[in-house]
Amino acid sequence: MRMWKLGAYVLALLAVACGGATETETQTPETEGALTLPLTATSADGKVFKLVGAAFEIMGPQQNILITDTSADTVNVPLAIGAYSIRLHGGWQLERANEPGQRVRAELISPNPLSFSIEKGATSQVRFLFKLQGEGSADVGIHVDSGGSISGDIQFQYASSDPRDGPLFDSLAGQTVPFTLSFETSTISRSTDGVVRRLHVTTGPVTLQFGGMPSEALTGRVAPALNGTTAEFVLEATPYGRVRFLGLRLGMGSPDSPNDDRQFFFTLREQDLLESVLDSEGYPAAKPFQVDSLVSIEKSYSGSRADGQGLFRITPY
């Protein structure tokens, strides 16, 4: 068994959407909250990075807001309660805080725009995740990029909602929603029955993000319920060279608690890989791959469910 212990994604933006107030703060109107955008972040190895030259467009119940002055370490924006999306426009770059002007190679892996919501009396977090190129390390003695992810666009073809949930998923039918499921660590192992060879991947705690048009069901209910859980998936190679992705199911909750509002499940169905890659011993290679798979999001105790299909890119580590 190999434990891939990788450096964290750079949390370049941690957007905290707040409603309500504390005793030491100025009271905010009941119809308003605030969006706070810190533009610096610290990686797992203690390096501090700053997002430079960024511009953000916030779209939602109010008139669109364009933020171009991002010279400060933190930007604060008052917003009315509701569902929003925020887009990071081009022209940005990441720099190490102690080396101004020295650009760090990084790739934005979050959906863009990214959905979030402002609620009274609640705090939600929105993160733009960047993958550092050439950063991070692994305890097997090789140098790798940091983190793993599953990303793609879900084309929702069908949706239904139980009356107890209200119109939870109804609006998703006919919509295409980008998503990213990211994790900072993974455990990779191999097994065989003498004929079929398998690669097993168990992720660390995941971060699930949805983009596109704001969806209260996805950003306010599904993602918070599943963030912090772990996922497992298996690649299976036959003697004929075919490699099959045996699916992924992300979720938590117990059948003994049928009314638990946190019982959401995110499922990618079993499917052949679009391109089969084996290592020298005939096992599926621990490399990025693509799969065209069916996907479903459901609330376990009810009939609330959304089904779709998408082309997904999966990086195991």
C-alpha atoms as a printed R data frame, in Angstrom:
    type eleno elety resid chain resno       x       y       z
1   ATOM     1    CA   MET     A     1   0.000   0.000   0.000
2   ATOM     2    CA   ARG     A     2   1.233   3.488  -0.837
3   ATOM     3    CA   MET     A     3   0.164   6.509   1.133
4   ATOM     4    CA   TRP     A     4   0.350   9.639  -1.001
5   ATOM     5    CA   LYS     A     5   0.647  12.501   1.454
6   ATOM     6    CA   LEU     A     6   0.529  15.571  -0.710
7   ATOM     7    CA   GLY     A     7   0.786  19.279  -0.160
8   ATOM     8    CA   ALA     A     8  -2.555  21.086   0.075
9   ATOM     9    CA   TYR     A     9  -4.240  23.064  -2.636
10  ATOM    10    CA   VAL     A    10  -3.600  26.754  -2.220
11  ATOM    11    CA   LEU     A    11  -6.692  28.324  -0.756
12  ATOM    12    CA   ALA     A    12  -6.252  31.556  -2.642
13  ATOM    13    CA   LEU     A    13  -9.710  32.778  -1.788
14  ATOM    14    CA   LEU     A    14 -11.752  31.959   1.274
15  ATOM    15    CA   ALA     A    15 -15.004  33.827   0.786
16  ATOM    16    CA   VAL     A    16 -17.035  33.914   3.982
17  ATOM    17    CA   ALA     A    17 -20.640  34.893   3.427
18  ATOM    18    CA   CYS     A    18 -22.140  36.021   6.717
19  ATOM    19    CA   GLY     A    19 -25.619  36.975   7.863
20  ATOM    20    CA   GLY     A    20 -26.646  38.391  11.231
21  ATOM    21    CA   ALA     A    21 -24.231  39.975  13.706
22  ATOM    22    CA   THR     A    22 -22.428  39.460  17.025
23  ATOM    23    CA   GLU     A    23 -22.677  41.609  20.133
24  ATOM    24    CA   THR     A    24 -19.452  43.435  19.276
25  ATOM    25    CA   GLU     A    25 -20.396  44.184  15.680
26  ATOM    26    CA   THR     A    26 -22.598  46.834  14.153
27  ATOM    27    CA   GLN     A    27 -26.046  45.345  13.555
28  ATOM    28    CA   THR     A    28 -26.716  44.576   9.890
29  ATOM    29    CA   PRO     A    29 -30.190  44.765   8.343
30  ATOM    30    CA   GLU     A    30 -32.084  41.480   8.306
31  ATOM    31    CA   THR     A    31 -32.034  41.560   4.512
32  ATOM    32    CA   GLU     A    32 -28.258  41.860   4.279
33  ATOM    33    CA   GLY     A    33 -25.097  39.897   4.873
34  ATOM    34    CA   ALA     A    34 -21.498  40.362   3.859
35  ATOM    35    CA   LEU     A    35 -18.978  38.680   1.614
36  ATOM    36    CA   THR     A    36 -15.369  38.750   2.815
37  ATOM    37    CA   LEU     A    37 -12.626  37.874   0.332
38  ATOM    38    CA   PRO     A    38  -9.152  37.332   1.827
39  ATOM    39    CA   LEU     A    39  -6.667  37.381  -1.048
40  ATOM    40    CA   THR     A    40  -3.815  35.584   0.741
41  ATOM    41    CA   ALA     A    41  -3.476  31.942   1.752
42  ATOM    42    CA   THR     A    42  -0.970  29.628   3.403
43  ATOM    43    CA   SER     A    43  -0.106  26.255   1.864
44  ATOM    44    CA   ALA     A    44   0.443  23.057   3.844
45  ATOM    45    CA   ASP     A    45   4.201  23.648   4.018
46  ATOM    46    CA   GLY     A    46   3.796  27.143   5.479
47  ATOM    47    CA   LYS     A    47   4.367  29.224   2.337
48  ATOM    48    CA   VAL     A    48   2.179  32.318   2.020
49  ATOM    49    CA   PHE     A    49   0.709  33.202  -1.376
50  ATOM    50    CA   LYS     A    50  -1.174  36.250  -2.615
51  ATOM    51    CA   LEU     A    51  -3.585  36.559  -5.513
52  ATOM    52    CA   VAL     A    52  -2.535  39.591  -7.558
53  ATOM    53    CA   GLY     A    53  -4.303  41.414 -10.391
54  ATOM    54    CA   ALA     A    54  -7.630  39.718  -9.706
55  ATOM    55    CA   ALA     A    55 -11.029  41.075 -10.701
56  ATOM    56    CA   PHE     A    56 -14.316  39.575  -9.519
57  ATOM    57    CA   GLU     A    57 -17.855  39.842 -10.823
58  ATOM    58    CA   ILE     A    58 -20.657  38.982  -8.405
59  ATOM    59    CA   MET     A    59 -24.019  38.077  -9.960
60  ATOM    60    CA   GLY     A    60 -27.250  37.610  -8.014
61  ATOM    61    CA   PRO     A    61 -30.387  39.316  -6.665
62  ATOM    62    CA   GLN     A    62 -28.752  42.746  -6.738
63  ATOM    63    CA   GLN     A    63 -27.291  44.497  -9.737
64  ATOM    64    CA   ASN     A    64 -24.063  42.793 -10.830
65  ATOM    65    CA   ILE     A    65 -21.064  43.997  -8.830
66  ATOM    66    CA   LEU     A    66 -17.585  44.262 -10.365
67  ATOM    67    CA   ILE     A    67 -14.620  44.334  -7.964
68  ATOM    68    CA   THR     A    68 -11.397  45.573  -9.549
69  ATOM    69    CA   ASP     A    69  -9.497  47.037  -6.595
70  ATOM    70    CA   THR     A    70  -7.880  43.961  -5.049
71  ATOM    71    CA   SER     A    71  -4.674  45.594  -3.826
72  ATOM    72    CA   ALA     A    72  -5.625  45.044  -0.170
73  ATOM    73    CA   ASP     A    73  -5.256  41.689   1.571
74  ATOM    74    CA   THR     A    74  -9.021  41.502   2.130
75  ATOM    75    CA   VAL     A    75 -12.060  42.796   0.224
76  ATOM    76    CA   ASN     A    76 -15.459  43.221   1.943
77  ATOM    77    CA   VAL     A    77 -18.759  43.487   0.055
78  ATOM    78    CA   PRO     A    78 -22.249  43.920   1.631
79  ATOM    79    CA   LEU     A    79 -24.855  41.761  -0.134
80  ATOM    80    CA   ALA     A    80 -28.578  41.106   0.156
81  ATOM    81    CA   ILE     A    81 -29.634  37.628   1.266
82  ATOM    82    CA   GLY     A    82 -29.982  35.242  -1.675
83  ATOM    83    CA   ALA     A    83 -28.190  32.949  -4.123
84  ATOM    84    CA   TYR     A    84 -25.177  34.282  -6.045
85  ATOM    85    CA   SER     A    85 -22.322  33.313  -8.310
86  ATOM    86    CA   ILE     A    86 -18.863  34.879  -8.418
87  ATOM    87    CA   ARG     A    87 -16.551  34.881 -11.422
88  ATOM    88    CA   LEU     A    88 -12.787  35.337 -11.292
89  ATOM    89    CA   HIS     A    89 -11.757  37.202 -14.434
90  ATOM    90    CA   GLY     A    90  -8.491  36.667 -16.296
91  ATOM    91    CA   GLY     A    91  -5.304  38.600 -15.633
92  ATOM    92    CA   TRP     A    92  -4.674  37.208 -12.141
93  ATOM    93    CA   GLN     A    93  -1.499  35.567 -10.935
94  ATOM    94    CA   LEU     A    94  -0.269  33.928  -7.743
95  ATOM    95    CA   GLU     A    95   2.863  35.249  -6.056
96  ATOM    96    CA   ARG     A    96   4.718  34.247  -2.912
97  ATOM    97    CA   ALA     A    97   4.168  36.942  -0.332
98  ATOM    98    CA   ASN     A    98   7.906  37.289   0.365
99  ATOM    99    CA   GLU     A    99   8.762  37.520  -3.362
100 ATOM   100    CA   PRO     A   100   6.525  40.247  -4.897
101 ATOM   101    CA   GLY     A   101   6.456  40.151  -8.682
102 ATOM   102    CA   GLN     A   102   7.644  36.535  -8.883
103 ATOM   103    CA   ARG     A   103   4.817  34.580 -10.479
104 ATOM   104    CA   VAL     A   104   4.040  31.047  -9.239
105 ATOM   105    CA   ARG     A   105   2.766  28.547 -11.799
106 ATOM   106    CA   ALA     A   106  -0.768  27.562 -10.800
107 ATOM   107    CA   GLU     A   107  -3.957  26.279 -12.379
108 ATOM   108    CA   LEU     A   108  -7.465  27.238 -11.281
109 ATOM   109    CA   ILE     A   109  -9.402  23.985 -10.803
110 ATOM   110    CA   SER     A   110 -12.615  25.301  -9.234
111 ATOM   111    CA   PRO     A   111 -15.644  25.917 -11.435
112 ATOM   112    CA   ASN     A   112 -15.686  29.506 -12.645
113 ATOM   113    CA   PRO     A   113 -18.116  31.111 -11.928
114 ATOM   114    CA   LEU     A   114 -18.565  29.521  -8.503
115 ATOM   115    CA   SER     A   115 -21.933  29.466  -6.710
116 ATOM   116    CA   PHE     A   116 -22.544  30.629  -3.124
117 ATOM   117    CA   SER     A   117 -25.377  31.958  -0.978
118 ATOM   118    CA   ILE     A   118 -25.910  34.679   1.617
119 ATOM   119    CA   GLU     A   119 -28.173  33.652   4.514
120 ATOM   120    CA   LYS     A   120 -29.193  35.518   7.624
121 ATOM   121    CA   GLY     A   121 -27.676  34.097  10.791
122 ATOM   122    CA   ALA     A   122 -25.482  31.592   8.923
123 ATOM   123    CA   THR     A   123 -21.946  31.489   7.593
124 ATOM   124    CA   SER     A   124 -20.996  29.773   4.347
125 ATOM   125    CA   GLN     A   125 -17.618  29.397   2.704
126 ATOM   126    CA   VAL     A   126 -16.687  29.636  -0.959
127 ATOM   127    CA   ARG     A   127 -13.198  28.615  -2.065
128 ATOM   128    CA   PHE     A   128 -11.392  29.093  -5.342
129 ATOM   129    CA   LEU     A   129  -8.880  26.247  -5.440
130 ATOM   130    CA   PHE     A   130  -5.583  26.469  -7.314
131 ATOM   131    CA   LYS     A   131  -3.289  23.583  -8.097
132 ATOM   132    CA   LEU     A   132   0.370  24.486  -7.766
133 ATOM   133    CA   GLN     A   133   2.601  23.226 -10.556
134 ATOM   134    CA   GLY     A   134   5.803  21.569  -9.337
135 ATOM   135    CA   GLU     A   135   4.909  22.022  -5.646
136 ATOM   136    CA   GLY     A   136   4.242  19.347  -3.038
137 ATOM   137    CA   SER     A   137   5.888  16.051  -2.146
138 ATOM   138    CA   ALA     A   138   5.094  12.393  -1.466
139 ATOM   139    CA   ASP     A   139   6.549   9.956   1.053
140 ATOM   140    CA   VAL     A   140   7.465   7.415  -1.648
141 ATOM   141    CA   GLY     A   141  10.387   9.590  -2.660
142 ATOM   142    CA   ILE     A   142   9.055  11.195  -5.831
143 ATOM   143    CA   HIS     A   143   8.119  14.779  -6.663
144 ATOM   144    CA   VAL     A   144   4.508  15.325  -7.672
145 ATOM   145    CA   ASP     A   145   1.915  18.061  -8.089
146 ATOM   146    CA   SER     A   146  -0.275  18.572  -5.048
147 ATOM   147    CA   GLY     A   147  -3.719  17.099  -4.582
148 ATOM   148    CA   GLY     A   148  -6.198  15.103  -6.651
149 ATOM   149    CA   SER     A   149  -9.587  15.908  -8.120
150 ATOM   150    CA   ILE     A   150 -12.605  14.812 -10.141
151 ATOM   151    CA   SER     A   151 -14.086  17.481 -12.378
152 ATOM   152    CA   GLY     A   152 -16.483  17.825 -15.278
153 ATOM   153    CA   ASP     A   153 -19.859  19.139 -16.428
154 ATOM   154    CA   ILE     A   154 -23.053  17.376 -15.340
155 ATOM   155    CA   GLN     A   155 -25.858  17.544 -17.912
156 ATOM   156    CA   PHE     A   156 -28.970  16.963 -15.801
157 ATOM   157    CA   GLN     A   157 -31.587  15.136 -17.858
158 ATOM   158    CA   TYR     A   158 -34.141  14.357 -15.136
159 ATOM   159    CA   ALA     A   159 -35.021  15.731 -11.705
160 ATOM   160    CA   SER     A   160 -37.743  15.097  -9.161
161 ATOM   161    CA   SER     A   161 -38.496  16.450  -5.686
162 ATOM   162    CA   ASP     A   162 -40.449  15.006  -2.799
163 ATOM   163    CA   PRO     A   163 -43.182  17.372  -1.508
164 ATOM   164    CA   ARG     A   164 -41.507  17.328   1.921
165 ATOM   165    CA   ASP     A   165 -38.408  18.938   0.373
166 ATOM   166    CA   GLY     A   166 -40.182  21.542  -1.704
167 ATOM   167    CA   PRO     A   167 -38.809  22.150  -5.230
168 ATOM   168    CA   LEU     A   168 -35.361  20.892  -4.228
169 ATOM   169    CA   PHE     A   169 -34.026  19.556  -7.548
170 ATOM   170    CA   ASP     A   170 -36.799  20.487 -10.018
171 ATOM   171    CA   SER     A   171 -34.898  23.423 -11.503
172 ATOM   172    CA   LEU     A   172 -31.883  21.260 -12.440
173 ATOM   173    CA   ALA     A   173 -33.661  19.390 -15.239
174 ATOM   174    CA   GLY     A   174 -32.175  20.500 -18.564
175 ATOM   175    CA   GLN     A   175 -29.305  22.367 -16.900
176 ATOM   176    CA   THR     A   176 -25.535  21.830 -17.288
177 ATOM   177    CA   VAL     A   177 -23.591  22.358 -14.059
178 ATOM   178    CA   PRO     A   178 -19.771  22.274 -13.736
179 ATOM   179    CA   PHE     A   179 -18.363  20.721 -10.577
180 ATOM   180    CA   THR     A   180 -15.061  19.865  -8.885
181 ATOM   181    CA   LEU     A   181 -14.541  17.213  -6.202
182 ATOM   182    CA   SER     A   182 -11.053  17.814  -4.767
183 ATOM   183    CA   PHE     A   183  -8.950  16.098  -2.103
184 ATOM   184    CA   GLU     A   184  -5.487  16.767  -0.706
185 ATOM   185    CA   THR     A   185  -4.425  13.169   0.006
186 ATOM   186    CA   SER     A   186  -5.219   9.676  -1.231
187 ATOM   187    CA   THR     A   187  -4.262   6.101  -0.384
188 ATOM   188    CA   ILE     A   188  -3.572   3.875  -3.409
189 ATOM   189    CA   SER     A   189  -3.310   0.081  -3.211
190 ATOM   190    CA   ARG     A   190  -3.468  -2.887  -5.611
191 ATOM   191    CA   SER     A   191  -5.129  -6.316  -5.471
192 ATOM   192    CA   THR     A   192  -5.680  -9.301  -7.770
193 ATOM   193    CA   ASP     A   193  -7.541 -12.597  -7.796
194 ATOM   194    CA   GLY     A   194  -5.023 -14.017 -10.263
195 ATOM   195    CA   VAL     A   195  -7.006 -12.929 -13.292
196 ATOM   196    CA   VAL     A   196  -8.378  -9.424 -12.705
197 ATOM   197    CA   ARG     A   197  -6.074  -6.693 -11.411
198 ATOM   198    CA   ARG     A   198  -7.473  -3.763  -9.460
199 ATOM   199    CA   LEU     A   199  -6.279  -0.336  -8.350
200 ATOM   200    CA   HIS     A   200  -8.016   0.931  -5.184
201 ATOM   201    CA   VAL     A   201  -8.123   4.660  -4.355
202 ATOM   202    CA   THR     A   202  -9.346   6.071  -1.026
203 ATOM   203    CA   THR     A   203  -9.370   9.858  -0.807
204 ATOM   204    CA   GLY     A   204  -8.817  12.126   2.126
205 ATOM   205    CA   PRO     A   205 -11.594  14.577   3.124
206 ATOM   206    CA   VAL     A   206 -13.164  16.041  -0.005
207 ATOM   207    CA   THR     A   207 -14.331  19.496  -1.037
208 ATOM   208    CA   LEU     A   208 -17.308  19.457  -3.424
209 ATOM   209    CA   GLN     A   209 -17.941  22.607  -5.461
210 ATOM   210    CA   PHE     A   210 -20.582  23.536  -8.026
211 ATOM   211    CA   GLY     A   211 -20.413  26.339 -10.550
212 ATOM   212    CA   GLY     A   212 -22.640  27.972 -13.138
213 ATOM   213    CA   MET     A   213 -25.975  29.506 -12.212
214 ATOM   214    CA   PRO     A   214 -26.652  29.626  -8.453
215 ATOM   215    CA   SER     A   215 -28.494  26.576  -7.102
216 ATOM   216    CA   GLU     A   216 -29.616  26.626  -3.485
217 ATOM   217    CA   ALA     A   217 -30.068  22.842  -3.565
218 ATOM   218    CA   LEU     A   218 -26.483  22.169  -4.672
219 ATOM   219    CA   THR     A   219 -24.565  24.925  -2.895
220 ATOM   220    CA   GLY     A   220 -26.750  25.264   0.208
221 ATOM   221    CA   ARG     A   221 -27.742  21.639   0.847
222 ATOM   222    CA   VAL     A   222 -25.747  19.017  -1.076
223 ATOM   223    CA   ALA     A   223 -22.197  20.448  -0.897
224 ATOM   224    CA   PRO     A   224 -22.277  21.284   2.859
225 ATOM   225    CA   ALA     A   225 -23.628  17.801   3.628
226 ATOM   226    CA   LEU     A   226 -20.879  16.010   1.685
227 ATOM   227    CA   ASN     A   227 -17.847  18.217   2.311
228 ATOM   228    CA   GLY     A   228 -15.379  16.564   4.664
229 ATOM   229    CA   THR     A   229 -16.459  13.014   3.834
230 ATOM   230    CA   THR     A   230 -14.214  10.552   1.974
231 ATOM   231    CA   ALA     A   231 -14.660   8.702  -1.310
232 ATOM   232    CA   GLU     A   232 -13.470   5.358  -2.644
233 ATOM   233    CA   PHE     A   233 -13.213   4.088  -6.200
234 ATOM   234    CA   VAL     A   234 -11.660   1.132  -8.002
235 ATOM   235    CA   LEU     A   235 -10.177   0.649 -11.473
236 ATOM   236    CA   GLU     A   236 -10.330  -2.924 -12.768
237 ATOM   237    CA   ALA     A   237  -8.178  -4.348 -15.578
238 ATOM   238    CA   THR     A   238  -9.081  -7.610 -17.348
239 ATOM   239    CA   PRO     A   239  -6.616  -9.896 -19.166
240 ATOM   240    CA   TYR     A   240  -7.964  -8.471 -22.437
241 ATOM   241    CA   GLY     A   241  -6.666  -4.989 -21.628
242 ATOM   242    CA   ARG     A   242 -10.022  -3.381 -20.847
243 ATOM   243    CA   VAL     A   243 -10.066  -1.045 -17.818
244 ATOM   244    CA   ARG     A   244 -13.312  -0.318 -16.019
245 ATOM   245    CA   PHE     A   245 -14.129   2.387 -13.486
246 ATOM   246    CA   LEU     A   246 -16.281   0.632 -10.879
247 ATOM   247    CA   GLY     A   247 -18.058   3.784  -9.782
248 ATOM   248    CA   LEU     A   248 -17.964   6.162  -6.817
249 ATOM   249    CA   ARG     A   249 -20.518   6.879  -4.109
250 ATOM   250    CA   LEU     A   250 -20.043   9.835  -1.819
251 ATOM   251    CA   GLY     A   251 -22.360  10.269   1.124
252 ATOM   252    CA   MET     A   252 -23.064   9.783   4.783
253 ATOM   253    CA   GLY     A   253 -26.019   9.096   7.047
254 ATOM   254    CA   SER     A   254 -27.720   6.071   8.540
255 ATOM   255    CA   PRO     A   255 -30.885   4.295   7.390
256 ATOM   256    CA   ASP     A   256 -31.918   4.402  11.059
257 ATOM   257    CA   SER     A   257 -32.289   8.176  10.750
258 ATOM   258    CA   PRO     A   258 -34.626   8.536   7.750
259 ATOM   259    CA   ASN     A   259 -35.386  12.177   8.454
260 ATOM   260    CA   ASP     A   260 -31.752  13.263   8.717
261 ATOM   261    CA   ASP     A   261 -31.485  16.295   6.418
262 ATOM   262    CA   ARG     A   262 -27.783  15.560   5.844
263 ATOM   263    CA   GLN     A   263 -28.420  12.310   3.995
264 ATOM   264    CA   PHE     A   264 -27.378  13.253   0.486
265 ATOM   265    CA   PHE     A   265 -25.528  10.976  -1.916
266 ATOM   266    CA   PHE     A   266 -23.420  11.790  -4.988
267 ATOM   267    CA   THR     A   267 -22.875   8.811  -7.304
268 ATOM   268    CA   LEU     A   268 -20.828   8.240 -10.464
269 ATOM   269    CA   ARG     A   269 -21.847   5.033 -12.225
270 ATOM   270    CA   GLU     A   270 -19.639   2.153 -13.390
271 ATOM   271    CA   GLN     A   271 -18.217   2.699 -16.876
272 ATOM   272    CA   ASP     A   272 -15.303   1.730 -19.143
273 ATOM   273    CA   LEU     A   273 -12.446   4.239 -19.331
274 ATOM   274    CA   LEU     A   274 -12.259   6.197 -22.576
275 ATOM   275    CA   GLU     A   275  -8.562   5.344 -22.758
276 ATOM   276    CA   SER     A   276  -7.109   2.321 -20.964
277 ATOM   277    CA   VAL     A   277  -3.655   2.760 -19.419
278 ATOM   278    CA   LEU     A   278  -1.850  -0.149 -17.715
279 ATOM   279    CA   ASP     A   279   1.438  -0.202 -15.848
280 ATOM   280    CA   SER     A   280   4.269  -2.667 -16.520
281 ATOM   281    CA   GLU     A   281   2.616  -5.327 -14.324
282 ATOM   282    CA   GLY     A   282  -0.788  -5.113 -15.994
283 ATOM   283    CA   TYR     A   283  -2.506  -3.066 -13.274
284 ATOM   284    CA   PRO     A   284  -4.462   0.121 -14.054
285 ATOM   285    CA   ALA     A   285  -1.961   2.981 -13.932
286 ATOM   286    CA   ALA     A   286  -2.311   5.605 -11.192
287 ATOM   287    CA   LYS     A   287  -2.583   8.393 -13.758
288 ATOM   288    CA   PRO     A   288  -5.299  10.896 -14.709
289 ATOM   289    CA   PHE     A   289  -8.054   9.372 -16.841
290 ATOM   290    CA   GLN     A   290 -11.388  10.296 -18.402
291 ATOM   291    CA   VAL     A   291 -14.711   8.517 -18.109
292 ATOM   292    CA   ASP     A   292 -18.105   9.281 -19.660
293 ATOM   293    CA   SER     A   293 -20.401   8.281 -16.802
294 ATOM   294    CA   LEU     A   294 -23.949   8.583 -15.513
295 ATOM   295    CA   VAL     A   295 -24.305  10.626 -12.332
296 ATOM   296    CA   SER     A   296 -27.020  11.004  -9.709
297 ATOM   297    CA   ILE     A   297 -27.561  13.255  -6.692
298 ATOM   298    CA   GLU     A   298 -30.243  12.164  -4.273
299 ATOM   299    CA   LYS     A   299 -31.676  12.711  -0.838
300 ATOM   300    CA   SER     A   300 -31.766   9.259   0.659
301 ATOM   301    CA   TYR     A   301 -35.080   9.183   2.509
302 ATOM   302    CA   SER     A   302 -37.225  10.856  -0.149
303 ATOM   303    CA   GLY     A   303 -37.909  10.906  -3.860
304 ATOM   304    CA   SER     A   304 -35.768  14.006  -4.384
305 ATOM   305    CA   ARG     A   305 -33.249  13.118  -7.065
306 ATOM   306    CA   ALA     A   306 -31.395  14.536 -10.059
307 ATOM   307    CA   ASP     A   307 -29.878  12.354 -12.789
308 ATOM   308    CA   GLY     A   308 -27.515  13.309 -15.563
309 ATOM   309    CA   GLN     A   309 -24.409  12.430 -17.514
310 ATOM   310    CA   GLY     A   310 -21.015  13.985 -18.002
311 ATOM   311    CA   LEU     A   311 -17.451  13.622 -19.201
312 ATOM   312    CA   PHE     A   312 -15.272  13.541 -16.102
313 ATOM   313    CA   ARG     A   313 -11.510  13.858 -15.655
314 ATOM   314    CA   ILE     A   314 -10.214  12.014 -12.609
315 ATOM   315    CA   THR     A   315  -6.759  12.513 -11.057
316 ATOM   316    CA   PRO     A   316  -6.254   9.825  -8.378
317 ATOM   317    CA   TYR     A   317  -3.580  11.677  -6.357
